[in-house]
Amino acid sequence: MDPIETRTVTIGDIPVGGMNPFALITGPCQLESLDHARMMAERIAAACAPTGTRFIFKASYDKANRSSIGTQRGLGMEEGLRILDAVRTEFGCPVLTDVHLPDHCAPAAEVCDVLQIPAFLSRQTDLLLAAGRTGRAINIKKGQFLAPWDMENVAAKVASTGNGNILLCDRGTSFGYNTLVSDFRGLPIMERTGYPTVFDATHSVQQPGGQGTTSGGQREFAPVLARAACAVGVSALFIETHEDPDNAPSDGPNMIPVDRMEALIGDLRAFDDLRKRN
């Protein structure tokens, strides 16, 4: 099918949507320290430079939907936002973080260019309205339990605030216990709303709760799914990365080692260029 030309949402100085090259949303799953965030941003910038790929730095100050009470949640909002503000200032890149409660939205929006609605919370009306009222771009992850056409109603909640800076993100669909599957029909279906679509390659290979007290994952398939998304057509890619995923505090089994990101981005840009050129 022909590409659907969505509206363009400008994040910082990055145009996302339309026939623009994909934007990359990337960073570690969870903030660990200022030094770690700076190191990751520096390495991501170096990986993006050869292709001129624009990136939005992503990291979470709180992982409120962890598999068990004993797993690490993060640094908290105050410290996390301080770190994200420092990365934004030093590297000149937009930043994104998750919000879980309506009263998190306004403080997060003072620092972050994009507020992200986690998949488990994608139908929480009060959260969507509070996020929309900030005027920031809102990346809404499609709940693993939702059909792609359900996202039109989800987006309408944010749009009702007068905020049209909306991205719709697919991160896989529940397929039995501890398993997700990616249905690539969902990307053009969500594009029919007119909003840019994002494909989350690393959470799509997650095995939710698959290790008992933590989630498992199959990171070797994340590049495969990312290439497929570019071939179908997408406005942005979400790929979490870490210098040592096997020892990361959250979602390590899904994340791509940062030293492999440059080659992966080059491959993905070739698929994206071919799709949008044709």
PDB file of C-alpha atoms in Angstrom:
ATOM      1  CA  MET A   1       0.000   0.000   0.000  1.00  0.00           C
ATOM      2  CA  ASP A   2       1.065   3.596  -0.561  1.00  0.00           C
ATOM      3  CA  PRO A   3       2.594   5.481   2.384  1.00  0.00           C
ATOM      4  CA  ILE A   4       0.111   7.567   4.383  1.00  0.00           C
ATOM      5  CA  GLU A   5       1.405  11.102   4.823  1.00  0.00           C
ATOM      6  CA  THR A   6       0.638  11.997   8.424  1.00  0.00           C
ATOM      7  CA  ARG A   7       0.830  15.398  10.034  1.00  0.00           C
ATOM      8  CA  THR A   8       4.269  16.521  11.223  1.00  0.00           C
ATOM      9  CA  VAL A   9       4.898  16.947  14.936  1.00  0.00           C
ATOM     10  CA  THR A  10       7.958  19.065  15.686  1.00  0.00           C
ATOM     11  CA  ILE A  11       9.890  17.889  18.749  1.00  0.00           C
ATOM     12  CA  GLY A  12      12.649  20.338  19.608  1.00  0.00           C
ATOM     13  CA  ASP A  13      13.853  21.006  16.090  1.00  0.00           C
ATOM     14  CA  ILE A  14      13.125  17.474  14.827  1.00  0.00           C
ATOM     15  CA  PRO A  15      10.193  17.072  12.412  1.00  0.00           C
ATOM     16  CA  VAL A  16       8.456  13.750  13.075  1.00  0.00           C
ATOM     17  CA  GLY A  17       5.933  12.469  10.563  1.00  0.00           C
ATOM     18  CA  GLY A  18       5.025  13.175   6.972  1.00  0.00           C
ATOM     19  CA  MET A  19       7.732  11.865   4.670  1.00  0.00           C
ATOM     20  CA  ASN A  20      10.574  12.950   6.967  1.00  0.00           C
ATOM     21  CA  PRO A  21      13.292  10.403   7.782  1.00  0.00           C
ATOM     22  CA  PHE A  22      12.487   8.448  10.912  1.00  0.00           C
ATOM     23  CA  ALA A  23      13.397  10.017  14.219  1.00  0.00           C
ATOM     24  CA  LEU A  24      15.069   7.759  16.764  1.00  0.00           C
ATOM     25  CA  ILE A  25      13.800   7.591  20.337  1.00  0.00           C
ATOM     26  CA  THR A  26      16.605   5.925  22.235  1.00  0.00           C
ATOM     27  CA  GLY A  27      18.424   5.636  25.518  1.00  0.00           C
ATOM     28  CA  PRO A  28      18.558   3.341  28.542  1.00  0.00           C
ATOM     29  CA  CYS A  29      15.336   1.987  29.973  1.00  0.00           C
ATOM     30  CA  GLN A  30      16.003   3.435  33.415  1.00  0.00           C
ATOM     31  CA  LEU A  31      18.049   6.415  34.552  1.00  0.00           C
ATOM     32  CA  GLU A  32      21.015   5.300  36.642  1.00  0.00           C
ATOM     33  CA  SER A  33      23.074   8.454  37.275  1.00  0.00           C
ATOM     34  CA  LEU A  34      24.044  11.717  35.604  1.00  0.00           C
ATOM     35  CA  ASP A  35      27.396  10.281  34.536  1.00  0.00           C
ATOM     36  CA  HIS A  36      25.723   7.238  33.006  1.00  0.00           C
ATOM     37  CA  ALA A  37      23.144   9.331  31.157  1.00  0.00           C
ATOM     38  CA  ARG A  38      25.858  11.635  29.778  1.00  0.00           C
ATOM     39  CA  MET A  39      27.940   8.669  28.644  1.00  0.00           C
ATOM     40  CA  MET A  40      24.940   7.079  26.920  1.00  0.00           C
ATOM     41  CA  ALA A  41      23.933  10.330  25.202  1.00  0.00           C
ATOM     42  CA  GLU A  42      27.488  10.824  23.949  1.00  0.00           C
ATOM     43  CA  ARG A  43      27.664   7.306  22.522  1.00  0.00           C
ATOM     44  CA  ILE A  44      24.214   7.581  20.960  1.00  0.00           C
ATOM     45  CA  ALA A  45      25.152  10.881  19.319  1.00  0.00           C
ATOM     46  CA  ALA A  46      28.278   9.243  17.877  1.00  0.00           C
ATOM     47  CA  ALA A  47      26.214   6.293  16.570  1.00  0.00           C
ATOM     48  CA  CYS A  48      23.717   8.632  14.870  1.00  0.00           C
ATOM     49  CA  ALA A  49      26.284  11.013  13.362  1.00  0.00           C
ATOM     50  CA  PRO A  50      27.339   9.038  10.250  1.00  0.00           C
ATOM     51  CA  THR A  51      23.768   8.980   8.887  1.00  0.00           C
ATOM     52  CA  GLY A  52      22.650  12.320  10.285  1.00  0.00           C
ATOM     53  CA  THR A  53      19.884  10.565  12.206  1.00  0.00           C
ATOM     54  CA  ARG A  54      18.120  12.827  14.699  1.00  0.00           C
ATOM     55  CA  PHE A  55      17.510  11.356  18.138  1.00  0.00           C
ATOM     56  CA  ILE A  56      15.319  11.997  21.154  1.00  0.00           C
ATOM     57  CA  PHE A  57      16.996  10.853  24.373  1.00  0.00           C
ATOM     58  CA  LYS A  58      14.743   8.533  26.366  1.00  0.00           C
ATOM     59  CA  ALA A  59      15.092   7.354  29.955  1.00  0.00           C
ATOM     60  CA  SER A  60      12.671   6.801  32.832  1.00  0.00           C
ATOM     61  CA  TYR A  61      12.966   8.226  36.337  1.00  0.00           C
ATOM     62  CA  ASP A  62      10.376   5.756  37.640  1.00  0.00           C
ATOM     63  CA  LYS A  63       9.410   2.308  36.386  1.00  0.00           C
ATOM     64  CA  ALA A  64       6.075   2.013  38.138  1.00  0.00           C
ATOM     65  CA  ASN A  65       4.944  -1.133  36.318  1.00  0.00           C
ATOM     66  CA  ARG A  66       7.765  -3.492  37.313  1.00  0.00           C
ATOM     67  CA  SER A  67       7.067  -7.229  37.466  1.00  0.00           C
ATOM     68  CA  SER A  68       7.600  -7.472  41.239  1.00  0.00           C
ATOM     69  CA  ILE A  69       7.938  -5.326  44.345  1.00  0.00           C
ATOM     70  CA  GLY A  70      11.612  -6.256  44.687  1.00  0.00           C
ATOM     71  CA  THR A  71      12.879  -4.846  41.383  1.00  0.00           C
ATOM     72  CA  GLN A  72      14.428  -1.388  41.024  1.00  0.00           C
ATOM     73  CA  ARG A  73      12.061   1.435  40.074  1.00  0.00           C
ATOM     74  CA  GLY A  74      14.510   4.254  39.448  1.00  0.00           C
ATOM     75  CA  LEU A  75      15.863   7.515  40.839  1.00  0.00           C
ATOM     76  CA  GLY A  76      12.565   9.320  41.388  1.00  0.00           C
ATOM     77  CA  MET A  77      11.096  12.329  39.636  1.00  0.00           C
ATOM     78  CA  GLU A  78      13.171  15.157  41.150  1.00  0.00           C
ATOM     79  CA  GLU A  79      16.580  13.591  40.496  1.00  0.00           C
ATOM     80  CA  GLY A  80      15.481  12.083  37.186  1.00  0.00           C
ATOM     81  CA  LEU A  81      14.270  15.380  35.772  1.00  0.00           C
ATOM     82  CA  ARG A  82      17.489  17.093  36.894  1.00  0.00           C
ATOM     83  CA  ILE A  83      19.488  14.550  34.896  1.00  0.00           C
ATOM     84  CA  LEU A  84      17.263  14.792  31.817  1.00  0.00           C
ATOM     85  CA  ASP A  85      17.516  18.584  31.898  1.00  0.00           C
ATOM     86  CA  ALA A  86      21.319  18.323  32.031  1.00  0.00           C
ATOM     87  CA  VAL A  87      21.388  15.941  29.036  1.00  0.00           C
ATOM     88  CA  ARG A  88      19.020  18.177  27.075  1.00  0.00           C
ATOM     89  CA  THR A  89      21.192  21.225  27.735  1.00  0.00           C
ATOM     90  CA  GLU A  90      24.565  19.607  27.083  1.00  0.00           C
ATOM     91  CA  PHE A  91      23.685  17.607  23.974  1.00  0.00           C
ATOM     92  CA  GLY A  92      21.013  19.846  22.470  1.00  0.00           C
ATOM     93  CA  CYS A  93      18.657  16.907  22.005  1.00  0.00           C
ATOM     94  CA  PRO A  94      14.994  16.626  22.986  1.00  0.00           C
ATOM     95  CA  VAL A  95      14.260  14.329  25.925  1.00  0.00           C
ATOM     96  CA  LEU A  96      11.413  11.942  26.714  1.00  0.00           C
ATOM     97  CA  THR A  97      10.255  10.210  29.886  1.00  0.00           C
ATOM     98  CA  ASP A  98       7.274   8.189  31.107  1.00  0.00           C
ATOM     99  CA  VAL A  99       4.550   9.643  33.301  1.00  0.00           C
ATOM    100  CA  HIS A 100       2.320   7.419  35.410  1.00  0.00           C
ATOM    101  CA  LEU A 101       0.080   9.807  37.345  1.00  0.00           C
ATOM    102  CA  PRO A 102      -1.783  12.978  36.313  1.00  0.00           C
ATOM    103  CA  ASP A 103       0.151  15.116  38.802  1.00  0.00           C
ATOM    104  CA  HIS A 104       3.469  14.005  37.255  1.00  0.00           C
ATOM    105  CA  CYS A 105       2.639  15.616  33.925  1.00  0.00           C
ATOM    106  CA  ALA A 106       3.127  19.320  34.633  1.00  0.00           C
ATOM    107  CA  PRO A 107       6.499  18.931  36.423  1.00  0.00           C
ATOM    108  CA  ALA A 108       7.793  16.546  33.761  1.00  0.00           C
ATOM    109  CA  ALA A 109       6.691  18.913  31.005  1.00  0.00           C
ATOM    110  CA  GLU A 110       8.856  21.690  32.450  1.00  0.00           C
ATOM    111  CA  VAL A 111      11.902  19.668  31.361  1.00  0.00           C
ATOM    112  CA  CYS A 112      10.811  17.067  28.808  1.00  0.00           C
ATOM    113  CA  ASP A 113       9.907  17.658  25.178  1.00  0.00           C
ATOM    114  CA  VAL A 114       7.858  14.447  25.065  1.00  0.00           C
ATOM    115  CA  LEU A 115       5.702  12.818  27.728  1.00  0.00           C
ATOM    116  CA  GLN A 116       5.191   9.112  27.215  1.00  0.00           C
ATOM    117  CA  ILE A 117       2.073   7.241  28.275  1.00  0.00           C
ATOM    118  CA  PRO A 118       2.963   3.646  29.187  1.00  0.00           C
ATOM    119  CA  ALA A 119       1.050   0.899  27.389  1.00  0.00           C
ATOM    120  CA  PHE A 120      -0.635  -0.374  30.557  1.00  0.00           C
ATOM    121  CA  LEU A 121      -2.038   3.158  31.122  1.00  0.00           C
ATOM    122  CA  SER A 122      -3.067   3.961  27.560  1.00  0.00           C
ATOM    123  CA  ARG A 123      -6.783   4.236  28.376  1.00  0.00           C
ATOM    124  CA  GLN A 124      -6.399   6.192  31.628  1.00  0.00           C
ATOM    125  CA  THR A 125      -8.464   9.265  30.796  1.00  0.00           C
ATOM    126  CA  ASP A 126      -7.252  11.516  33.624  1.00  0.00           C
ATOM    127  CA  LEU A 127      -3.620  10.810  32.757  1.00  0.00           C
ATOM    128  CA  LEU A 128      -4.158  11.435  29.037  1.00  0.00           C
ATOM    129  CA  LEU A 129      -5.976  14.710  29.701  1.00  0.00           C
ATOM    130  CA  ALA A 130      -3.321  15.951  32.132  1.00  0.00           C
ATOM    131  CA  ALA A 131      -0.588  15.105  29.649  1.00  0.00           C
ATOM    132  CA  GLY A 132      -2.424  16.795  26.800  1.00  0.00           C
ATOM    133  CA  ARG A 133      -2.927  19.993  28.777  1.00  0.00           C
ATOM    134  CA  THR A 134       0.838  20.478  29.072  1.00  0.00           C
ATOM    135  CA  GLY A 135       1.048  21.197  25.324  1.00  0.00           C
ATOM    136  CA  ARG A 136       4.071  18.910  25.013  1.00  0.00           C
ATOM    137  CA  ALA A 137       4.268  16.135  22.455  1.00  0.00           C
ATOM    138  CA  ILE A 138       2.626  12.987  23.800  1.00  0.00           C
ATOM    139  CA  ASN A 139       3.848   9.522  22.782  1.00  0.00           C
ATOM    140  CA  ILE A 140       1.068   7.068  23.573  1.00  0.00           C
ATOM    141  CA  LYS A 141       2.062   3.426  23.652  1.00  0.00           C
ATOM    142  CA  LYS A 142      -0.702   1.156  22.427  1.00  0.00           C
ATOM    143  CA  GLY A 143      -1.812  -1.160  25.200  1.00  0.00           C
ATOM    144  CA  GLN A 144      -0.852  -4.762  24.565  1.00  0.00           C
ATOM    145  CA  PHE A 145      -4.564  -5.503  24.997  1.00  0.00           C
ATOM    146  CA  LEU A 146      -5.808  -2.964  22.403  1.00  0.00           C
ATOM    147  CA  ALA A 147      -6.463  -3.230  18.685  1.00  0.00           C
ATOM    148  CA  PRO A 148      -4.750  -0.618  16.507  1.00  0.00           C
ATOM    149  CA  TRP A 149      -8.086   0.953  15.574  1.00  0.00           C
ATOM    150  CA  ASP A 150      -8.792   1.513  19.290  1.00  0.00           C
ATOM    151  CA  MET A 151      -6.044   4.132  19.322  1.00  0.00           C
ATOM    152  CA  GLU A 152      -8.276   6.620  17.511  1.00  0.00           C
ATOM    153  CA  ASN A 153     -10.353   6.928  20.698  1.00  0.00           C
ATOM    154  CA  VAL A 154      -7.220   7.139  22.828  1.00  0.00           C
ATOM    155  CA  ALA A 155      -5.759   9.943  20.695  1.00  0.00           C
ATOM    156  CA  ALA A 156      -9.080  11.786  20.803  1.00  0.00           C
ATOM    157  CA  LYS A 157      -8.787  12.114  24.579  1.00  0.00           C
ATOM    158  CA  VAL A 158      -5.502  14.008  24.258  1.00  0.00           C
ATOM    159  CA  ALA A 159      -6.744  15.986  21.246  1.00  0.00           C
ATOM    160  CA  SER A 160      -9.779  17.135  23.265  1.00  0.00           C
ATOM    161  CA  THR A 161      -7.386  19.340  25.270  1.00  0.00           C
ATOM    162  CA  GLY A 162      -6.454  21.221  22.092  1.00  0.00           C
ATOM    163  CA  ASN A 163      -3.093  19.443  21.853  1.00  0.00           C
ATOM    164  CA  GLY A 164      -2.528  17.784  18.481  1.00  0.00           C
ATOM    165  CA  ASN A 165       1.129  16.915  19.142  1.00  0.00           C
ATOM    166  CA  ILE A 166       0.393  13.209  19.356  1.00  0.00           C
ATOM    167  CA  LEU A 167       2.454  10.143  18.440  1.00  0.00           C
ATOM    168  CA  LEU A 168       0.988   6.622  18.453  1.00  0.00           C
ATOM    169  CA  CYS A 169       3.398   3.828  19.354  1.00  0.00           C
ATOM    170  CA  ASP A 170       3.080   0.086  18.769  1.00  0.00           C
ATOM    171  CA  ARG A 171       4.982  -2.114  21.226  1.00  0.00           C
ATOM    172  CA  GLY A 172       3.507  -5.514  20.464  1.00  0.00           C
ATOM    173  CA  THR A 173       0.245  -7.245  21.292  1.00  0.00           C
ATOM    174  CA  SER A 174      -0.402  -9.907  23.926  1.00  0.00           C
ATOM    175  CA  PHE A 175      -0.200 -13.385  22.435  1.00  0.00           C
ATOM    176  CA  GLY A 176      -0.768 -15.848  25.242  1.00  0.00           C
ATOM    177  CA  TYR A 177       1.115 -15.779  28.520  1.00  0.00           C
ATOM    178  CA  ASN A 178       4.471 -13.915  28.731  1.00  0.00           C
ATOM    179  CA  THR A 179       4.521 -13.410  24.968  1.00  0.00           C
ATOM    180  CA  LEU A 180       3.972 -10.561  22.521  1.00  0.00           C
ATOM    181  CA  VAL A 181       3.530 -10.575  18.759  1.00  0.00           C
ATOM    182  CA  SER A 182       3.904  -7.703  16.268  1.00  0.00           C
ATOM    183  CA  ASP A 183       1.136  -7.238  13.708  1.00  0.00           C
ATOM    184  CA  PHE A 184       2.523  -4.779  11.166  1.00  0.00           C
ATOM    185  CA  ARG A 185      -0.927  -4.022   9.783  1.00  0.00           C
ATOM    186  CA  GLY A 186      -1.296  -1.918  12.907  1.00  0.00           C
ATOM    187  CA  LEU A 187       1.131   0.769  11.738  1.00  0.00           C
ATOM    188  CA  PRO A 188      -0.820   1.915   8.652  1.00  0.00           C
ATOM    189  CA  ILE A 189      -4.090   1.415  10.538  1.00  0.00           C
ATOM    190  CA  MET A 190      -2.923   3.818  13.249  1.00  0.00           C
ATOM    191  CA  GLU A 191      -1.590   6.205  10.588  1.00  0.00           C
ATOM    192  CA  ARG A 192      -5.151   6.628   9.307  1.00  0.00           C
ATOM    193  CA  THR A 193      -5.739   8.818  12.367  1.00  0.00           C
ATOM    194  CA  GLY A 194      -3.369  11.320  10.765  1.00  0.00           C
ATOM    195  CA  TYR A 195      -0.901  11.115  13.656  1.00  0.00           C
ATOM    196  CA  PRO A 196       2.706   9.932  13.230  1.00  0.00           C
ATOM    197  CA  THR A 197       3.373   6.346  14.222  1.00  0.00           C
ATOM    198  CA  VAL A 198       6.256   4.973  16.267  1.00  0.00           C
ATOM    199  CA  PHE A 199       7.427   1.368  16.407  1.00  0.00           C
ATOM    200  CA  ASP A 200       8.990   0.195  19.671  1.00  0.00           C
ATOM    201  CA  ALA A 201      11.337  -2.563  18.543  1.00  0.00           C
ATOM    202  CA  THR A 202      12.834  -3.452  21.912  1.00  0.00           C
ATOM    203  CA  HIS A 203       9.646  -3.762  23.980  1.00  0.00           C
ATOM    204  CA  SER A 204       8.038  -5.744  21.167  1.00  0.00           C
ATOM    205  CA  VAL A 205      10.500  -8.560  21.886  1.00  0.00           C
ATOM    206  CA  GLN A 206       9.875  -8.399  25.634  1.00  0.00           C
ATOM    207  CA  GLN A 207       8.532 -11.454  27.451  1.00  0.00           C
ATOM    208  CA  PRO A 208       6.436  -9.731  30.159  1.00  0.00           C
ATOM    209  CA  GLY A 209       7.077 -11.350  33.528  1.00  0.00           C
ATOM    210  CA  GLY A 210       8.844 -14.126  31.664  1.00  0.00           C
ATOM    211  CA  GLN A 211      11.591 -14.568  34.265  1.00  0.00           C
ATOM    212  CA  GLY A 212       9.263 -14.770  37.243  1.00  0.00           C
ATOM    213  CA  THR A 213      10.131 -11.581  39.124  1.00  0.00           C
ATOM    214  CA  THR A 214      11.395  -9.769  36.004  1.00  0.00           C
ATOM    215  CA  SER A 215      10.597  -9.658  32.308  1.00  0.00           C
ATOM    216  CA  GLY A 216      12.568 -11.615  29.772  1.00  0.00           C
ATOM    217  CA  GLY A 217      13.218 -10.763  26.161  1.00  0.00           C
ATOM    218  CA  GLN A 218      14.770 -11.768  22.861  1.00  0.00           C
ATOM    219  CA  ARG A 219      16.915  -8.811  21.830  1.00  0.00           C
ATOM    220  CA  GLU A 220      18.251 -10.669  18.791  1.00  0.00           C
ATOM    221  CA  PHE A 221      14.885 -10.139  17.094  1.00  0.00           C
ATOM    222  CA  ALA A 222      14.617  -6.384  17.771  1.00  0.00           C
ATOM    223  CA  PRO A 223      16.650  -5.408  14.652  1.00  0.00           C
ATOM    224  CA  VAL A 224      14.524  -7.774  12.549  1.00  0.00           C
ATOM    225  CA  LEU A 225      11.299  -6.132  13.683  1.00  0.00           C
ATOM    226  CA  ALA A 226      12.760  -2.636  13.316  1.00  0.00           C
ATOM    227  CA  ARG A 227      13.685  -3.353   9.676  1.00  0.00           C
ATOM    228  CA  ALA A 228      10.178  -4.665   9.048  1.00  0.00           C
ATOM    229  CA  ALA A 229       8.642  -1.517  10.550  1.00  0.00           C
ATOM    230  CA  CYS A 230      10.779   0.698   8.306  1.00  0.00           C
ATOM    231  CA  ALA A 231       9.732  -1.339   5.276  1.00  0.00           C
ATOM    232  CA  VAL A 232       6.045  -0.917   6.184  1.00  0.00           C
ATOM    233  CA  GLY A 233       6.490   2.782   6.941  1.00  0.00           C
ATOM    234  CA  VAL A 234       6.991   4.536  10.267  1.00  0.00           C
ATOM    235  CA  SER A 235       7.671   8.065  11.518  1.00  0.00           C
ATOM    236  CA  ALA A 236       9.902   7.134  14.443  1.00  0.00           C
ATOM    237  CA  LEU A 237      11.621   4.126  15.953  1.00  0.00           C
ATOM    238  CA  PHE A 238      11.916   3.470  19.670  1.00  0.00           C
ATOM    239  CA  ILE A 239      15.006   1.384  20.516  1.00  0.00           C
ATOM    240  CA  GLU A 240      16.356   1.154  24.048  1.00  0.00           C
ATOM    241  CA  THR A 241      20.101   0.727  24.383  1.00  0.00           C
ATOM    242  CA  HIS A 242      22.707   0.204  27.099  1.00  0.00           C
ATOM    243  CA  GLU A 243      26.447  -0.366  27.281  1.00  0.00           C
ATOM    244  CA  ASP A 244      25.942  -3.591  29.278  1.00  0.00           C
ATOM    245  CA  PRO A 245      22.351  -4.792  28.839  1.00  0.00           C
ATOM    246  CA  ASP A 246      22.843  -8.023  30.765  1.00  0.00           C
ATOM    247  CA  ASN A 247      23.593  -6.008  33.895  1.00  0.00           C
ATOM    248  CA  ALA A 248      21.107  -3.162  33.363  1.00  0.00           C
ATOM    249  CA  PRO A 249      18.598  -2.508  36.175  1.00  0.00           C
ATOM    250  CA  SER A 250      15.567  -2.804  33.877  1.00  0.00           C
ATOM    251  CA  ASP A 251      14.645  -4.519  30.595  1.00  0.00           C
ATOM    252  CA  GLY A 252      18.187  -5.699  29.893  1.00  0.00           C
ATOM    253  CA  PRO A 253      17.069  -8.733  27.839  1.00  0.00           C
ATOM    254  CA  ASN A 254      15.446  -6.415  25.279  1.00  0.00           C
ATOM    255  CA  MET A 255      18.023  -3.649  24.937  1.00  0.00           C
ATOM    256  CA  ILE A 256      20.540  -3.357  22.103  1.00  0.00           C
ATOM    257  CA  PRO A 257      24.206  -2.973  23.125  1.00  0.00           C
ATOM    258  CA  VAL A 258      25.151   0.609  22.330  1.00  0.00           C
ATOM    259  CA  ASP A 259      28.260  -0.485  20.423  1.00  0.00           C
ATOM    260  CA  ARG A 260      25.963  -2.116  17.841  1.00  0.00           C
ATOM    261  CA  MET A 261      23.750   0.912  17.340  1.00  0.00           C
ATOM    262  CA  GLU A 262      25.720   2.644  14.572  1.00  0.00           C
ATOM    263  CA  ALA A 263      25.523  -0.349  12.222  1.00  0.00           C
ATOM    264  CA  LEU A 264      21.859  -0.929  13.068  1.00  0.00           C
ATOM    265  CA  ILE A 265      20.925   2.706  12.436  1.00  0.00           C
ATOM    266  CA  GLY A 266      22.684   2.566   9.060  1.00  0.00           C
ATOM    267  CA  ASP A 267      20.664  -0.487   8.053  1.00  0.00           C
ATOM    268  CA  LEU A 268      17.411   1.069   9.222  1.00  0.00           C
ATOM    269  CA  ARG A 269      18.028   4.317   7.380  1.00  0.00           C
ATOM    270  CA  ALA A 270      18.496   2.353   4.135  1.00  0.00           C
ATOM    271  CA  PHE A 271      15.129   0.630   4.605  1.00  0.00           C
ATOM    272  CA  ASP A 272      13.466   3.923   5.570  1.00  0.00           C
ATOM    273  CA  ASP A 273      14.948   5.812   2.603  1.00  0.00           C
ATOM    274  CA  LEU A 274      13.794   3.141   0.175  1.00  0.00           C
ATOM    275  CA  ARG A 275      10.260   3.097   1.549  1.00  0.00           C
ATOM    276  CA  LYS A 276       9.805   6.860   1.531  1.00  0.00           C
ATOM    277  CA  ARG A 277      11.540   7.383  -1.801  1.00  0.00           C
ATOM    278  CA  ASN A 278       9.093   4.995  -3.456  1.00  0.00           C
TER     279      ASN A 278
END
